[in-house]
PDB file of C-alpha atoms and ligand atoms in Angstrom:
ATOM      1  CA  MET A   2     -18.706  26.189 -13.752  1.00  0.00           C
ATOM      2  CA  PHE A   3     -17.575  22.345 -14.089  1.00  0.00           C
ATOM      3  CA  HIS A   4     -14.619  22.826 -12.124  1.00  0.00           C
ATOM      4  CA  ARG A   5     -16.501  24.940  -9.506  1.00  0.00           C
ATOM      5  CA  TYR A   6     -19.212  22.399  -9.188  1.00  0.00           C
ATOM      6  CA  LEU A   7     -16.435  19.887  -8.873  1.00  0.00           C
ATOM      7  CA  CYS A   8     -14.477  21.962  -6.020  1.00  0.00           C
ATOM      8  CA  LEU A   9     -17.803  22.775  -3.951  1.00  0.00           C
ATOM      9  CA  THR A  10     -18.930  19.045  -4.299  1.00  0.00           C
ATOM     10  CA  MET A  11     -15.159  18.381  -2.787  1.00  0.00           C
ATOM     11  CA  ILE A  12     -15.612  21.013   0.093  1.00  0.00           C
ATOM     12  CA  ALA A  13     -18.284  19.321   0.778  1.00  0.00           C
ATOM     13  CA  ALA A  14     -17.486  15.934   0.819  1.00  0.00           C
ATOM     14  CA  ALA A  15     -14.481  17.046   3.289  1.00  0.00           C
ATOM     15  CA  ALA A  16     -16.714  19.005   5.328  1.00  0.00           C
ATOM     16  CA  ALA A  17     -19.349  15.715   5.573  1.00  0.00           C
ATOM     17  CA  ALA A  18     -16.195  13.725   6.360  1.00  0.00           C
ATOM     18  CA  GLN A  19     -14.731  15.936   8.703  1.00  0.00           C
ATOM     19  CA  ASP A  20     -17.532  15.266  11.403  1.00  0.00           C
ATOM     20  CA  LEU A  21     -18.140  11.795  10.751  1.00  0.00           C
ATOM     21  CA  PRO A  22     -16.097   9.550  12.959  1.00  0.00           C
ATOM     22  CA  VAL A  23     -13.884   7.143  11.267  1.00  0.00           C
ATOM     23  CA  ARG A  24     -13.961   3.811  13.880  1.00  0.00           C
ATOM     24  CA  TRP A  25     -16.589   1.908  13.529  1.00  0.00           C
ATOM     25  CA  ASP A  26     -17.512   1.751  17.274  1.00  0.00           C
ATOM     26  CA  GLU A  27     -17.719   5.537  17.102  1.00  0.00           C
ATOM     27  CA  LEU A  28     -20.483   6.031  14.624  1.00  0.00           C
ATOM     28  CA  VAL A  29     -24.066   6.370  15.449  1.00  0.00           C
ATOM     29  CA  ALA A  30     -26.281   4.041  13.461  1.00  0.00           C
ATOM     30  CA  SER A  31     -28.002   6.783  11.556  1.00  0.00           C
ATOM     31  CA  ASP A  32     -24.910   7.970  10.107  1.00  0.00           C
ATOM     32  CA  TRP A  33     -24.167   4.296   8.822  1.00  0.00           C
ATOM     33  CA  LYS A  34     -25.620   5.220   5.132  1.00  0.00           C
ATOM     34  CA  LYS A  35     -23.298   8.454   4.948  1.00  0.00           C
ATOM     35  CA  ALA A  36     -20.480   6.284   6.173  1.00  0.00           C
ATOM     36  CA  ILE A  37     -21.050   3.653   3.660  1.00  0.00           C
ATOM     37  CA  GLU A  38     -21.518   6.609   0.863  1.00  0.00           C
ATOM     38  CA  LEU A  39     -18.071   8.860   1.646  1.00  0.00           C
ATOM     39  CA  SER A  40     -16.242   5.178   2.302  1.00  0.00           C
ATOM     40  CA  LYS A  41     -17.485   3.902  -1.042  1.00  0.00           C
ATOM     41  CA  GLY A  42     -18.139   0.974   0.651  1.00  0.00           C
ATOM     42  CA  THR A  43     -14.807   0.365   2.178  1.00  0.00           C
ATOM     43  CA  CYS A  44     -14.067  -0.839   5.609  1.00  0.00           C
ATOM     44  CA  ILE A  45     -10.121  -0.996   7.027  1.00  0.00           C
ATOM     45  CA  LEU A  46      -9.644  -4.347   9.455  1.00  0.00           C
ATOM     46  CA  PRO A  47      -6.394  -3.711  11.286  1.00  0.00           C
ATOM     47  CA  ILE A  48      -5.156  -6.856  12.426  1.00  0.00           C
ATOM     48  CA  ALA A  49      -2.548  -7.111  15.300  1.00  0.00           C
ATOM     49  CA  ILE A  50      -1.432  -9.236  17.880  1.00  0.00           C
ATOM     50  CA  LEU A  51      -0.602  -9.637  21.939  1.00  0.00           C
ATOM     51  CA  GLU A  52       3.242 -10.474  21.751  1.00  0.00           C
ATOM     52  CA  LYS A  53       6.544  -9.675  23.376  1.00  0.00           C
ATOM     53  CA  HIS A  54       8.460  -6.669  21.789  1.00  0.00           C
ATOM     54  CA  GLY A  55      11.595  -7.412  23.615  1.00  0.00           C
ATOM     55  CA  PRO A  56      12.104  -6.636  27.381  1.00  0.00           C
ATOM     56  CA  HIS A  57      11.335  -2.517  26.805  1.00  0.00           C
ATOM     57  CA  ALA A  58       8.278  -1.949  24.297  1.00  0.00           C
ATOM     58  CA  PRO A  59       4.595  -3.083  25.187  1.00  0.00           C
ATOM     59  CA  VAL A  60       2.910  -6.564  24.398  1.00  0.00           C
ATOM     60  CA  GLY A  61       0.353  -4.387  22.606  1.00  0.00           C
ATOM     61  CA  SER A  62       2.749  -2.785  20.277  1.00  0.00           C
ATOM     62  CA  ASP A  63       1.252  -3.893  16.757  1.00  0.00           C
ATOM     63  CA  LEU A  64      -1.844  -3.115  18.012  1.00  0.00           C
ATOM     64  CA  LEU A  65      -1.131   0.653  18.986  1.00  0.00           C
ATOM     65  CA  TYR A  66       0.559   0.692  15.231  1.00  0.00           C
ATOM     66  CA  ALA A  67      -2.264  -0.861  13.488  1.00  0.00           C
ATOM     67  CA  GLN A  68      -4.924   1.474  15.365  1.00  0.00           C
ATOM     68  CA  PHE A  69      -2.678   4.642  14.816  1.00  0.00           C
ATOM     69  CA  ILE A  70      -1.822   4.424  11.078  1.00  0.00           C
ATOM     70  CA  ALA A  71      -5.518   3.177  10.105  1.00  0.00           C
ATOM     71  CA  LYS A  72      -7.155   5.779  11.956  1.00  0.00           C
ATOM     72  CA  ALA A  73      -4.716   8.746  10.596  1.00  0.00           C
ATOM     73  CA  VAL A  74      -5.263   7.168   7.092  1.00  0.00           C
ATOM     74  CA  ALA A  75      -8.972   7.127   7.048  1.00  0.00           C
ATOM     75  CA  LYS A  76      -8.936  10.471   8.373  1.00  0.00           C
ATOM     76  CA  ARG A  77      -7.192  11.436   5.065  1.00  0.00           C
ATOM     77  CA  GLU A  78      -8.887   9.488   3.021  1.00  0.00           C
ATOM     78  CA  TYR A  79     -12.500   8.556   4.275  1.00  0.00           C
ATOM     79  CA  ALA A  80     -12.742   4.658   5.542  1.00  0.00           C
ATOM     80  CA  VAL A  81     -14.378   3.213   8.307  1.00  0.00           C
ATOM     81  CA  VAL A  82     -11.907   1.517  10.813  1.00  0.00           C
ATOM     82  CA  PHE A  83     -12.717  -1.659  12.283  1.00  0.00           C
ATOM     83  CA  PRO A  84     -11.834  -1.942  16.074  1.00  0.00           C
ATOM     84  CA  GLU A  85      -9.172  -3.533  17.868  1.00  0.00           C
ATOM     85  CA  TYR A  86      -8.085  -7.092  16.269  1.00  0.00           C
ATOM     86  CA  TYR A  87      -5.776  -9.038  17.822  1.00  0.00           C
ATOM     87  CA  PHE A  88      -5.981 -12.667  16.974  1.00  0.00           C
ATOM     88  CA  GLY A  89      -3.587 -14.009  14.776  1.00  0.00           C
ATOM     89  CA  GLN A  90      -0.511 -16.503  14.029  1.00  0.00           C
ATOM     90  CA  ILE A  91       1.945 -16.336  16.620  1.00  0.00           C
ATOM     91  CA  TYR A  92       2.832 -19.935  18.075  1.00  0.00           C
ATOM     92  CA  GLU A  93       6.446 -19.222  17.874  1.00  0.00           C
ATOM     93  CA  ALA A  94       6.259 -16.466  21.063  1.00  0.00           C
ATOM     94  CA  LYS A  95       3.789 -18.865  23.100  1.00  0.00           C
ATOM     95  CA  TYR A  96       6.903 -19.244  25.572  1.00  0.00           C
ATOM     96  CA  ALA A  97       6.865 -15.307  26.291  1.00  0.00           C
ATOM     97  CA  GLU A  98       4.742 -13.183  28.764  1.00  0.00           C
ATOM     98  CA  GLY A  99       1.709 -11.595  27.286  1.00  0.00           C
ATOM     99  CA  THR A 100       0.866 -13.605  24.008  1.00  0.00           C
ATOM    100  CA  ILE A 101      -2.598 -14.449  23.063  1.00  0.00           C
ATOM    101  CA  ALA A 102      -2.346 -17.662  20.670  1.00  0.00           C
ATOM    102  CA  LEU A 103      -5.868 -18.643  19.662  1.00  0.00           C
ATOM    103  CA  PRO A 104      -5.746 -22.361  17.709  1.00  0.00           C
ATOM    104  CA  PRO A 105      -5.029 -21.908  14.116  1.00  0.00           C
ATOM    105  CA  ARG A 106      -8.742 -23.392  12.868  1.00  0.00           C
ATOM    106  CA  LEU A 107     -10.353 -20.356  15.169  1.00  0.00           C
ATOM    107  CA  ILE A 108      -8.081 -17.547  14.319  1.00  0.00           C
ATOM    108  CA  SER A 109      -9.619 -17.978  10.303  1.00  0.00           C
ATOM    109  CA  GLU A 110     -13.233 -19.155  11.580  1.00  0.00           C
ATOM    110  CA  VAL A 111     -13.293 -15.666  13.533  1.00  0.00           C
ATOM    111  CA  LEU A 112     -11.843 -13.759  10.805  1.00  0.00           C
ATOM    112  CA  GLN A 113     -13.980 -14.853   8.021  1.00  0.00           C
ATOM    113  CA  ALA A 114     -17.248 -14.347  10.236  1.00  0.00           C
ATOM    114  CA  THR A 115     -15.884 -11.112  11.088  1.00  0.00           C
ATOM    115  CA  LEU A 116     -16.065 -10.413   7.267  1.00  0.00           C
ATOM    116  CA  ASP A 117     -18.889 -11.496   6.801  1.00  0.00           C
ATOM    117  CA  GLU A 118     -20.352  -9.255   9.261  1.00  0.00           C
ATOM    118  CA  ILE A 119     -18.373  -6.067   8.282  1.00  0.00           C
ATOM    119  CA  ALA A 120     -19.968  -6.843   4.854  1.00  0.00           C
ATOM    120  CA  ARG A 121     -23.430  -7.795   5.460  1.00  0.00           C
ATOM    121  CA  ASN A 122     -23.264  -4.188   7.026  1.00  0.00           C
ATOM    122  CA  GLY A 123     -22.730  -2.804   4.095  1.00  0.00           C
ATOM    123  CA  PHE A 124     -19.071  -2.876   3.298  1.00  0.00           C
ATOM    124  CA  LYS A 125     -18.523  -4.739   0.813  1.00  0.00           C
ATOM    125  CA  LYS A 126     -14.408  -3.786   0.127  1.00  0.00           C
ATOM    126  CA  ILE A 127     -12.406  -4.839   3.268  1.00  0.00           C
ATOM    127  CA  LEU A 128      -9.059  -3.805   3.195  1.00  0.00           C
ATOM    128  CA  ILE A 129      -7.011  -6.214   5.372  1.00  0.00           C
ATOM    129  CA  TYR A 130      -4.027  -4.179   6.917  1.00  0.00           C
ATOM    130  CA  SER A 131      -1.763  -6.182   9.426  1.00  0.00           C
ATOM    131  CA  THR A 132       0.875  -4.578  11.505  1.00  0.00           C
ATOM    132  CA  HIS A 133       2.259  -8.075  12.802  1.00  0.00           C
ATOM    133  CA  GLY A 134       5.275 -10.091  10.857  1.00  0.00           C
ATOM    134  CA  GLY A 135       3.837 -13.531  11.939  1.00  0.00           C
ATOM    135  CA  ASN A 136       0.778 -13.031  10.320  1.00  0.00           C
ATOM    136  CA  PRO A 137       1.792 -13.117   6.531  1.00  0.00           C
ATOM    137  CA  HIS A 138       1.977 -16.607   6.779  1.00  0.00           C
ATOM    138  CA  TRP A 139      -1.800 -17.259   7.681  1.00  0.00           C
ATOM    139  CA  LEU A 140      -3.210 -14.294   5.965  1.00  0.00           C
ATOM    140  CA  ARG A 141      -1.980 -14.951   2.358  1.00  0.00           C
ATOM    141  CA  PHE A 142      -3.755 -18.151   2.358  1.00  0.00           C
ATOM    142  CA  PHE A 143      -6.530 -16.853   3.911  1.00  0.00           C
ATOM    143  CA  VAL A 144      -7.372 -14.207   1.441  1.00  0.00           C
ATOM    144  CA  GLN A 145      -6.552 -16.760  -1.672  1.00  0.00           C
ATOM    145  CA  SER A 146      -9.303 -18.885  -0.042  1.00  0.00           C
ATOM    146  CA  GLN A 147     -11.984 -16.070  -0.613  1.00  0.00           C
ATOM    147  CA  LEU A 148     -12.527 -17.968  -3.851  1.00  0.00           C
ATOM    148  CA  GLU A 149     -13.790 -20.929  -2.272  1.00  0.00           C
ATOM    149  CA  LEU A 150     -17.316 -20.091  -1.786  1.00  0.00           C
ATOM    150  CA  ARG A 151     -19.356 -16.872  -3.608  1.00  0.00           C
ATOM    151  CA  ARG A 152     -19.196 -13.929  -1.177  1.00  0.00           C
ATOM    152  CA  ASP A 153     -20.626 -10.437  -2.233  1.00  0.00           C
ATOM    153  CA  TYR A 154     -17.277  -8.786  -0.855  1.00  0.00           C
ATOM    154  CA  VAL A 155     -13.930  -8.161  -1.795  1.00  0.00           C
ATOM    155  CA  VAL A 156     -11.093  -8.845   0.363  1.00  0.00           C
ATOM    156  CA  TYR A 157      -7.857  -6.903  -0.467  1.00  0.00           C
ATOM    157  CA  TYR A 158      -4.644  -7.480   1.757  1.00  0.00           C
ATOM    158  CA  TYR A 159      -2.124  -4.789   1.901  1.00  0.00           C
ATOM    159  CA  ASP A 160       1.144  -6.078   0.957  1.00  0.00           C
ATOM    160  CA  PRO A 161       3.567  -3.669   0.158  1.00  0.00           C
ATOM    161  CA  GLN A 162       6.948  -4.175  -1.478  1.00  0.00           C
ATOM    162  CA  PRO A 163      10.403  -3.274  -0.625  1.00  0.00           C
ATOM    163  CA  ASP A 164      11.122   0.233  -1.997  1.00  0.00           C
ATOM    164  CA  PRO A 165      14.640   0.384  -2.774  1.00  0.00           C
ATOM    165  CA  GLU A 166      15.277   4.352  -2.930  1.00  0.00           C
ATOM    166  CA  TRP A 167      13.553   4.520   0.352  1.00  0.00           C
ATOM    167  CA  ILE A 168      15.414   1.847   1.860  1.00  0.00           C
ATOM    168  CA  GLU A 169      18.684   3.589   0.456  1.00  0.00           C
ATOM    169  CA  LYS A 170      17.508   7.357   2.034  1.00  0.00           C
ATOM    170  CA  TYR A 171      16.137   5.371   5.474  1.00  0.00           C
ATOM    171  CA  THR A 172      19.522   3.564   6.324  1.00  0.00           C
ATOM    172  CA  LYS A 173      21.301   6.873   6.260  1.00  0.00           C
ATOM    173  CA  MET A 174      18.923   8.213   9.221  1.00  0.00           C
ATOM    174  CA  ARG A 175      19.312   5.547  11.000  1.00  0.00           C
ATOM    175  CA  LYS A 176      22.039   4.631  14.102  1.00  0.00           C
ATOM    176  CA  THR A 177      22.100   0.893  13.995  1.00  0.00           C
ATOM    177  CA  PRO A 178      22.345  -1.617  10.629  1.00  0.00           C
ATOM    178  CA  LEU A 179      18.903  -2.439   8.957  1.00  0.00           C
ATOM    179  CA  ALA A 180      19.753  -5.523   8.585  1.00  0.00           C
ATOM    180  CA  GLY A 181      18.829  -7.760  11.636  1.00  0.00           C
ATOM    181  CA  ASP A 182      16.122  -5.094  13.107  1.00  0.00           C
ATOM    182  CA  GLU A 183      13.183  -7.133  12.439  1.00  0.00           C
ATOM    183  CA  HIS A 184      11.282  -6.831  15.727  1.00  0.00           C
ATOM    184  CA  GLY A 185      11.265  -4.574  18.912  1.00  0.00           C
ATOM    185  CA  GLY A 186      14.424  -2.922  17.493  1.00  0.00           C
ATOM    186  CA  GLU A 187      15.447   0.935  16.112  1.00  0.00           C
ATOM    187  CA  ARG A 188      12.674   0.901  13.731  1.00  0.00           C
ATOM    188  CA  GLU A 189       9.756  -0.428  15.596  1.00  0.00           C
ATOM    189  CA  THR A 190      10.806   1.314  18.891  1.00  0.00           C
ATOM    190  CA  SER A 191      11.287   4.353  16.902  1.00  0.00           C
ATOM    191  CA  GLY A 192       7.182   4.437  16.182  1.00  0.00           C
ATOM    192  CA  LEU A 193       6.238   3.612  19.848  1.00  0.00           C
ATOM    193  CA  LEU A 194       8.182   6.593  20.923  1.00  0.00           C
ATOM    194  CA  ALA A 195       6.289   9.030  18.723  1.00  0.00           C
ATOM    195  CA  MET A 196       2.980   7.571  19.692  1.00  0.00           C
ATOM    196  CA  ARG A 197       3.007   6.208  22.899  1.00  0.00           C
ATOM    197  CA  PRO A 198       6.841   7.259  24.915  1.00  0.00           C
ATOM    198  CA  GLU A 199       5.269   6.711  28.148  1.00  0.00           C
ATOM    199  CA  LEU A 200       4.653   2.587  27.211  1.00  0.00           C
ATOM    200  CA  VAL A 201       8.245   2.196  26.454  1.00  0.00           C
ATOM    201  CA  LYS A 202      11.008   1.276  29.027  1.00  0.00           C
ATOM    202  CA  LEU A 203      13.861   2.188  26.589  1.00  0.00           C
ATOM    203  CA  ASP A 204      16.317   1.669  29.896  1.00  0.00           C
ATOM    204  CA  ARG A 205      15.831  -1.880  29.492  1.00  0.00           C
ATOM    205  CA  ALA A 206      15.975  -2.341  25.879  1.00  0.00           C
ATOM    206  CA  ALA A 207      19.933  -3.360  26.620  1.00  0.00           C
ATOM    207  CA  SER A 208      19.106  -6.205  28.698  1.00  0.00           C
ATOM    208  CA  GLU A 209      18.310  -8.952  26.513  1.00  0.00           C
ATOM    209  CA  ASP A 210      20.580 -10.078  23.408  1.00  0.00           C
ATOM    210  CA  SER A 211      18.642  -9.449  20.268  1.00  0.00           C
ATOM    211  CA  SER A 212      21.271 -10.859  17.785  1.00  0.00           C
ATOM    212  CA  ASP A 213      20.665 -13.311  15.390  1.00  0.00           C
ATOM    213  CA  GLN A 214      22.000 -16.815  16.551  1.00  0.00           C
ATOM    214  CA  LYS A 215      21.699 -18.268  13.179  1.00  0.00           C
ATOM    215  CA  ARG A 216      21.049 -21.528  14.650  1.00  0.00           C
ATOM    216  CA  LEU A 217      19.579 -23.067  11.368  1.00  0.00           C
ATOM    217  CA  ALA A 218      21.967 -21.397   8.850  1.00  0.00           C
ATOM    218  CA  HIS A 219      22.897 -24.893   8.149  1.00  0.00           C
ATOM    219  CA  LEU A 220      19.305 -25.733   6.282  1.00  0.00           C
ATOM    220  CA  PRO A 221      19.541 -23.515   3.147  1.00  0.00           C
ATOM    221  CA  ASN A 222      16.078 -23.049   1.279  1.00  0.00           C
ATOM    222  CA  LEU A 223      13.710 -24.721   3.988  1.00  0.00           C
ATOM    223  CA  TRP A 224      11.288 -23.255   6.298  1.00  0.00           C
ATOM    224  CA  THR A 225      10.064 -24.862   9.674  1.00  0.00           C
ATOM    225  CA  ALA A 226       8.185 -23.746  12.613  1.00  0.00           C
ATOM    226  CA  THR A 227      11.421 -22.306  14.305  1.00  0.00           C
ATOM    227  CA  SER A 228      12.948 -20.941  11.492  1.00  0.00           C
ATOM    228  CA  TRP A 229      12.593 -17.373  13.077  1.00  0.00           C
ATOM    229  CA  TYR A 230      12.673 -18.217  16.785  1.00  0.00           C
ATOM    230  CA  ALA A 231      15.958 -20.030  16.033  1.00  0.00           C
ATOM    231  CA  ARG A 232      17.899 -16.714  15.352  1.00  0.00           C
ATOM    232  CA  PHE A 233      15.941 -14.904  17.758  1.00  0.00           C
ATOM    233  CA  PRO A 234      15.037 -17.121  21.105  1.00  0.00           C
ATOM    234  CA  ASN A 235      14.023 -13.870  22.863  1.00  0.00           C
ATOM    235  CA  HIS A 236      11.631 -12.721  20.732  1.00  0.00           C
ATOM    236  CA  TYR A 237      13.527  -9.546  20.411  1.00  0.00           C
ATOM    237  CA  ALA A 238      15.672  -8.378  16.794  1.00  0.00           C
ATOM    238  CA  GLY A 239      17.582  -5.055  16.477  1.00  0.00           C
ATOM    239  CA  VAL A 240      18.553  -2.539  18.850  1.00  0.00           C
ATOM    240  CA  GLY A 241      15.538  -1.076  20.527  1.00  0.00           C
ATOM    241  CA  GLY A 242      17.933   1.865  22.783  1.00  0.00           C
ATOM    242  CA  ALA A 243      18.823   3.364  19.342  1.00  0.00           C
ATOM    243  CA  ALA A 244      15.252   4.413  18.795  1.00  0.00           C
ATOM    244  CA  THR A 245      14.216   8.215  18.470  1.00  0.00           C
ATOM    245  CA  ALA A 246      10.676   9.939  18.829  1.00  0.00           C
ATOM    246  CA  GLU A 247      12.051  11.931  15.487  1.00  0.00           C
ATOM    247  CA  GLN A 248      12.673   8.477  13.289  1.00  0.00           C
ATOM    248  CA  GLY A 249       9.488   7.347  14.597  1.00  0.00           C
ATOM    249  CA  ARG A 250       7.590   9.949  13.200  1.00  0.00           C
ATOM    250  CA  VAL A 251       9.451   9.943   9.604  1.00  0.00           C
ATOM    251  CA  LEU A 252       8.492   6.520   9.771  1.00  0.00           C
ATOM    252  CA  LEU A 253       4.745   6.920  10.795  1.00  0.00           C
ATOM    253  CA  GLU A 254       4.157   9.364   8.070  1.00  0.00           C
ATOM    254  CA  ARG A 255       5.839   7.108   5.621  1.00  0.00           C
ATOM    255  CA  SER A 256       3.276   4.348   6.626  1.00  0.00           C
ATOM    256  CA  ILE A 257       0.279   6.880   6.615  1.00  0.00           C
ATOM    257  CA  SER A 258       0.998   8.161   3.158  1.00  0.00           C
ATOM    258  CA  LEU A 259       1.608   4.626   1.760  1.00  0.00           C
ATOM    259  CA  LEU A 260      -1.478   3.204   2.877  1.00  0.00           C
ATOM    260  CA  ALA A 261      -3.479   6.164   2.161  1.00  0.00           C
ATOM    261  CA  LYS A 262      -2.789   5.690  -1.388  1.00  0.00           C
ATOM    262  CA  THR A 263      -3.766   2.127  -1.545  1.00  0.00           C
ATOM    263  CA  LEU A 264      -6.775   2.715   0.100  1.00  0.00           C
ATOM    264  CA  ARG A 265      -7.343   5.159  -2.363  1.00  0.00           C
ATOM    265  CA  ALA A 266      -7.037   2.458  -5.355  1.00  0.00           C
ATOM    266  CA  VAL A 267      -9.426   0.272  -3.485  1.00  0.00           C
ATOM    267  CA  LYS A 268     -12.129   2.619  -3.156  1.00  0.00           C
ATOM    268  CA  ASP A 269     -11.825   3.391  -6.780  1.00  0.00           C
ATOM    269  CA  ASP A 270     -11.486  -0.070  -7.579  1.00  0.00           C
ATOM    270  CA  GLU A 271     -14.031  -1.569 -10.007  1.00  0.00           C
ATOM    271  CA  VAL A 272     -12.300  -4.300 -11.406  1.00  0.00           C
ATOM    272  CA  THR A 273     -11.650  -6.770  -8.953  1.00  0.00           C
ATOM    273  CA  PRO A 274     -15.641  -7.011  -7.654  1.00  0.00           C
ATOM    274  CA  LYS A 275     -15.755  -7.702 -11.488  1.00  0.00           C
ATOM    275  CA  VAL A 276     -13.323 -10.385 -11.920  1.00  0.00           C
ATOM    276  CA  GLN A 277     -13.925 -11.956  -8.630  1.00  0.00           C
ATOM    277  CA  LYS A 278     -17.690 -12.622  -9.925  1.00  0.00           C
ATOM    278  CA  GLU A 279     -16.634 -13.827 -13.131  1.00  0.00           C
ATOM    279  CA  ASN A 280     -14.116 -16.561 -11.280  1.00  0.00           C
ATOM    280  CA  TYR A 281     -17.397 -17.549  -9.099  1.00  0.00           C
ATOM    281  CA  ASP A 282     -19.789 -17.380 -12.484  1.00  0.00           C
ATOM    282  CA  ARG A 283     -17.111 -19.711 -13.974  1.00  0.00           C
ATOM    283  CA  GLN A 284     -16.565 -22.477 -11.152  1.00  0.00           C
ATOM    284  CA  LEU A 285     -17.717 -25.958 -12.182  1.00  0.00           C
ATOM    285  CA  LYS A 286     -21.319 -26.443 -10.524  1.00  0.00           C
TER     286      LYS A 286
HETATM  287 ZN1   ZN B 316       5.706  -5.636  16.184  1.00  0.00          ZN
END
C-alpha cells in the first residue's frame, strides 16, 4: 500500500513537472509556488560567455551549451533554469571579434545581485553551472566569498572532476589527440554540430593555426594573465574540423546525466544550509 501511494505520488509529481516550464522566463507568476515546491527551491544559473570559438563556431557557443544542457537536465530532474547569462571572465580574448568583457568588479556585483534576486524570489539553493573555461578562475573565489556576509541561500558551484574511466572510453571515440583540444576543437565543435549544425562553418575550421605555441614553457609553476593566450594566440585550441554530430550527441548525453546526478544531490542536500548557518553564527561580532 505504501509503495502504491509512493508510486502515485511520484507519477503525480512527474505529471505536474511535465506541464511546468523549466525556464524562469517561461513560468507564469501563478505557477511560482508550484515551481519552488517541485524544484525544492533550486534554481540552476547557467553562466557562459560571448567569445571567439575559432574561425568556424559561433561566439555564443558556450551560451548554447549552457542553456541546452541545463534545460535537458531540469526536464529530467525538475529545477528552474535562469535565462541566458554571459557576464564573466574573458579578458584574454578582448582582441578577438565578438568578445564581451565587462569590468571585473562589475561581473561580481551583477552576479551577487542576480543571486540575491533569485533567492528573494524563493530559490534558496542556486547551482552555478559554467560552460566557459575562463570562468573558474573567478567563480571559485566568488563562491568562497559567500561566507563574507550572512545570506539566506546557498550557492553550489558545479566543479566535476576528471573521470579516468570515461576519458579512456572517450579517447577511443576521437579522431585527434585529446591533449590540446581546449577550445573550439573536436570536442566542443562536435556538441555544436549536434545542437545547432547550421551555425558551424566546418569548412573554415582549418583556416587558422590552433596548435599549442608553448611560448611560456620556460616558466614552470607560474601563472600569468597570458598563460593561456601565449599557447593559443588565435583563441582556438584543437581540431574543429574533426568534429562529428554523433560524437557531440554522446558528449551532450554524458554532460546531461552527470549534471542531473549533481542536481539531485543539491535538491536533497539538507546539510550545507545548516553548516553555512553554523559558520555565520560563529563569526566574531
Ligand atoms: Zn567554448
